[in-house]
């Protein structure tokens, strides 16, 4: 079973559809906590460390063999906390970041939430160091789009993201990164000639591989019994 940590319920059907299309034998368990993103935006991602740890512990206790964090703002926190749990913990945007680095040195990161930009830029720079490739990352915030998302106008939200991507041409960038999972539909709506990447599909694929190859986590009760011997 793969557990997914979301900060919006809109991601649940997106990942359910991707699972049905590409990983039909994979069982998903969704954990949704919108307050995590709200607090991370107010106080910084590290402010939700304890709450993220609690979700990861619960996912493991319920039988998850891997956990995928689908929120770019808190993805780094999930990875850091995940180093202390018994199963792989992945952030949805790392495979996308690796693909962006491979596509070319000029990367434009498009986001609709300010708190997402710094973690995504840092992630791409981390992947560039791992790959030994030069990279120049330019952040672009689509002002006002997030208000549409919060109001339930997802079509308007996606149109604004696609319009921002279409304003970026080959003279400006080698690749465009759509920083948030909620932006994925804009990848197919945008008409820019620049390669445009989104995170849900490659992120889920990586998490599926991790879940399928990982052994079952030891239950807390079993661990306690073993330690007491």
PDB file of C-alpha atoms in Angstrom, residues 83-175:
ATOM      1  CA  UNK A  83      14.624   9.587   7.069  1.00  0.00           C
ATOM      2  CA  UNK A  84      13.547   8.578  10.589  1.00  0.00           C
ATOM      3  CA  UNK A  85      10.654   6.273   9.652  1.00  0.00           C
ATOM      4  CA  UNK A  86      10.722   2.666   8.503  1.00  0.00           C
ATOM      5  CA  UNK A  87       9.540   3.136   4.902  1.00  0.00           C
ATOM      6  CA  UNK A  88      10.630   5.283   1.936  1.00  0.00           C
ATOM      7  CA  UNK A  89       9.179   8.801   1.989  1.00  0.00           C
ATOM      8  CA  UNK A  90       9.227  10.616  -1.331  1.00  0.00           C
ATOM      9  CA  UNK A  91       8.306  14.098  -2.493  1.00  0.00           C
ATOM     10  CA  UNK A  92       6.230  14.190  -5.653  1.00  0.00           C
ATOM     11  CA  UNK A  93       8.359  16.810  -7.406  1.00  0.00           C
ATOM     12  CA  UNK A  94      11.827  15.228  -7.191  1.00  0.00           C
ATOM     13  CA  UNK A  95      11.508  13.119 -10.387  1.00  0.00           C
ATOM     14  CA  UNK A  96      10.261  16.229 -12.204  1.00  0.00           C
ATOM     15  CA  UNK A  97      13.241  18.215 -10.905  1.00  0.00           C
ATOM     16  CA  UNK A  98      15.654  15.551 -12.148  1.00  0.00           C
ATOM     17  CA  UNK A  99      14.003  15.626 -15.578  1.00  0.00           C
ATOM     18  CA  UNK A 100      14.246  19.420 -15.651  1.00  0.00           C
ATOM     19  CA  UNK A 101      17.972  19.346 -14.939  1.00  0.00           C
ATOM     20  CA  UNK A 102      18.447  16.797 -17.726  1.00  0.00           C
ATOM     21  CA  UNK A 103      16.497  18.996 -20.174  1.00  0.00           C
ATOM     22  CA  UNK A 104      18.847  21.958 -19.997  1.00  0.00           C
ATOM     23  CA  UNK A 105      20.512  24.540 -17.774  1.00  0.00           C
ATOM     24  CA  UNK A 106      17.871  27.286 -18.031  1.00  0.00           C
ATOM     25  CA  UNK A 107      14.888  26.386 -15.849  1.00  0.00           C
ATOM     26  CA  UNK A 108      11.852  28.542 -15.133  1.00  0.00           C
ATOM     27  CA  UNK A 109       9.866  27.501 -12.057  1.00  0.00           C
ATOM     28  CA  UNK A 110       6.223  28.570 -12.276  1.00  0.00           C
ATOM     29  CA  UNK A 111       4.231  28.606  -9.035  1.00  0.00           C
ATOM     30  CA  UNK A 112       0.997  30.089  -7.755  1.00  0.00           C
ATOM     31  CA  UNK A 113       1.971  30.060  -4.075  1.00  0.00           C
ATOM     32  CA  UNK A 114       4.992  32.061  -2.905  1.00  0.00           C
ATOM     33  CA  UNK A 115       5.927  29.451  -0.298  1.00  0.00           C
ATOM     34  CA  UNK A 116       6.462  26.876  -3.046  1.00  0.00           C
ATOM     35  CA  UNK A 117       9.113  28.779  -4.970  1.00  0.00           C
ATOM     36  CA  UNK A 118      12.072  28.527  -2.594  1.00  0.00           C
ATOM     37  CA  UNK A 119      11.663  24.766  -1.879  1.00  0.00           C
ATOM     38  CA  UNK A 120      11.296  23.997  -5.593  1.00  0.00           C
ATOM     39  CA  UNK A 121      14.285  26.106  -6.612  1.00  0.00           C
ATOM     40  CA  UNK A 122      16.359  24.436  -3.890  1.00  0.00           C
ATOM     41  CA  UNK A 123      15.225  21.005  -5.068  1.00  0.00           C
ATOM     42  CA  UNK A 124      16.253  21.680  -8.670  1.00  0.00           C
ATOM     43  CA  UNK A 125      19.613  23.001  -7.546  1.00  0.00           C
ATOM     44  CA  UNK A 126      20.053  19.859  -5.429  1.00  0.00           C
ATOM     45  CA  UNK A 127      19.294  17.624  -8.413  1.00  0.00           C
ATOM     46  CA  UNK A 128      21.745  19.648 -10.522  1.00  0.00           C
ATOM     47  CA  UNK A 129      24.496  19.051  -7.940  1.00  0.00           C
ATOM     48  CA  UNK A 130      23.703  15.335  -7.901  1.00  0.00           C
ATOM     49  CA  UNK A 131      23.891  15.203 -11.683  1.00  0.00           C
ATOM     50  CA  UNK A 132      26.985  17.415 -11.909  1.00  0.00           C
ATOM     51  CA  UNK A 133      25.203  19.774 -14.285  1.00  0.00           C
ATOM     52  CA  UNK A 134      25.081  23.575 -14.340  1.00  0.00           C
ATOM     53  CA  UNK A 135      21.675  25.122 -13.797  1.00  0.00           C
ATOM     54  CA  UNK A 136      20.160  28.592 -13.684  1.00  0.00           C
ATOM     55  CA  UNK A 137      16.718  28.710 -12.089  1.00  0.00           C
ATOM     56  CA  UNK A 138      14.313  31.622 -12.504  1.00  0.00           C
ATOM     57  CA  UNK A 139      11.208  31.685 -10.294  1.00  0.00           C
ATOM     58  CA  UNK A 140       7.913  33.025 -11.653  1.00  0.00           C
ATOM     59  CA  UNK A 141       4.910  33.603  -9.406  1.00  0.00           C
ATOM     60  CA  UNK A 142       1.507  33.733 -11.123  1.00  0.00           C
ATOM     61  CA  UNK A 143      -0.125  36.439  -9.040  1.00  0.00           C
ATOM     62  CA  UNK A 144      -3.804  35.993  -8.317  1.00  0.00           C
ATOM     63  CA  UNK A 145      -4.121  32.454  -9.644  1.00  0.00           C
ATOM     64  CA  UNK A 146      -4.184  30.830  -6.207  1.00  0.00           C
ATOM     65  CA  UNK A 147      -7.226  32.889  -5.237  1.00  0.00           C
ATOM     66  CA  UNK A 148      -9.087  31.239  -8.117  1.00  0.00           C
ATOM     67  CA  UNK A 149      -8.023  27.803  -6.885  1.00  0.00           C
ATOM     68  CA  UNK A 150      -9.178  28.528  -3.352  1.00  0.00           C
ATOM     69  CA  UNK A 151     -12.497  29.801  -4.708  1.00  0.00           C
ATOM     70  CA  UNK A 152     -13.041  26.523  -6.577  1.00  0.00           C
ATOM     71  CA  UNK A 153     -12.438  27.994 -10.041  1.00  0.00           C
ATOM     72  CA  UNK A 154      -9.992  25.316 -11.112  1.00  0.00           C
ATOM     73  CA  UNK A 155     -10.544  25.961 -14.819  1.00  0.00           C
ATOM     74  CA  UNK A 156      -9.688  29.634 -14.417  1.00  0.00           C
ATOM     75  CA  UNK A 157      -6.714  28.677 -12.278  1.00  0.00           C
ATOM     76  CA  UNK A 158      -5.342  26.327 -14.917  1.00  0.00           C
ATOM     77  CA  UNK A 159      -5.900  28.899 -17.681  1.00  0.00           C
ATOM     78  CA  UNK A 160      -3.861  31.478 -15.790  1.00  0.00           C
ATOM     79  CA  UNK A 161      -1.021  29.009 -15.270  1.00  0.00           C
ATOM     80  CA  UNK A 162      -1.052  28.002 -18.943  1.00  0.00           C
ATOM     81  CA  UNK A 163      -1.039  31.653 -19.989  1.00  0.00           C
ATOM     82  CA  UNK A 164       2.009  32.305 -17.823  1.00  0.00           C
ATOM     83  CA  UNK A 165       3.785  29.316 -19.375  1.00  0.00           C
ATOM     84  CA  UNK A 166       2.895  30.502 -22.876  1.00  0.00           C
ATOM     85  CA  UNK A 167       4.658  33.807 -22.188  1.00  0.00           C
ATOM     86  CA  UNK A 168       7.931  31.866 -21.840  1.00  0.00           C
ATOM     87  CA  UNK A 169       9.684  31.103 -25.118  1.00  0.00           C
ATOM     88  CA  UNK A 170      12.795  29.187 -26.222  1.00  0.00           C
ATOM     89  CA  UNK A 171      14.855  32.358 -25.864  1.00  0.00           C
ATOM     90  CA  UNK A 172      13.944  32.442 -22.163  1.00  0.00           C
ATOM     91  CA  UNK A 173      14.263  28.848 -20.986  1.00  0.00           C
ATOM     92  CA  UNK A 174      15.117  25.263 -21.859  1.00  0.00           C
ATOM     93  CA  UNK A 175      12.387  23.850 -19.629  1.00  0.00           C
TER      94      UNK A 175
END
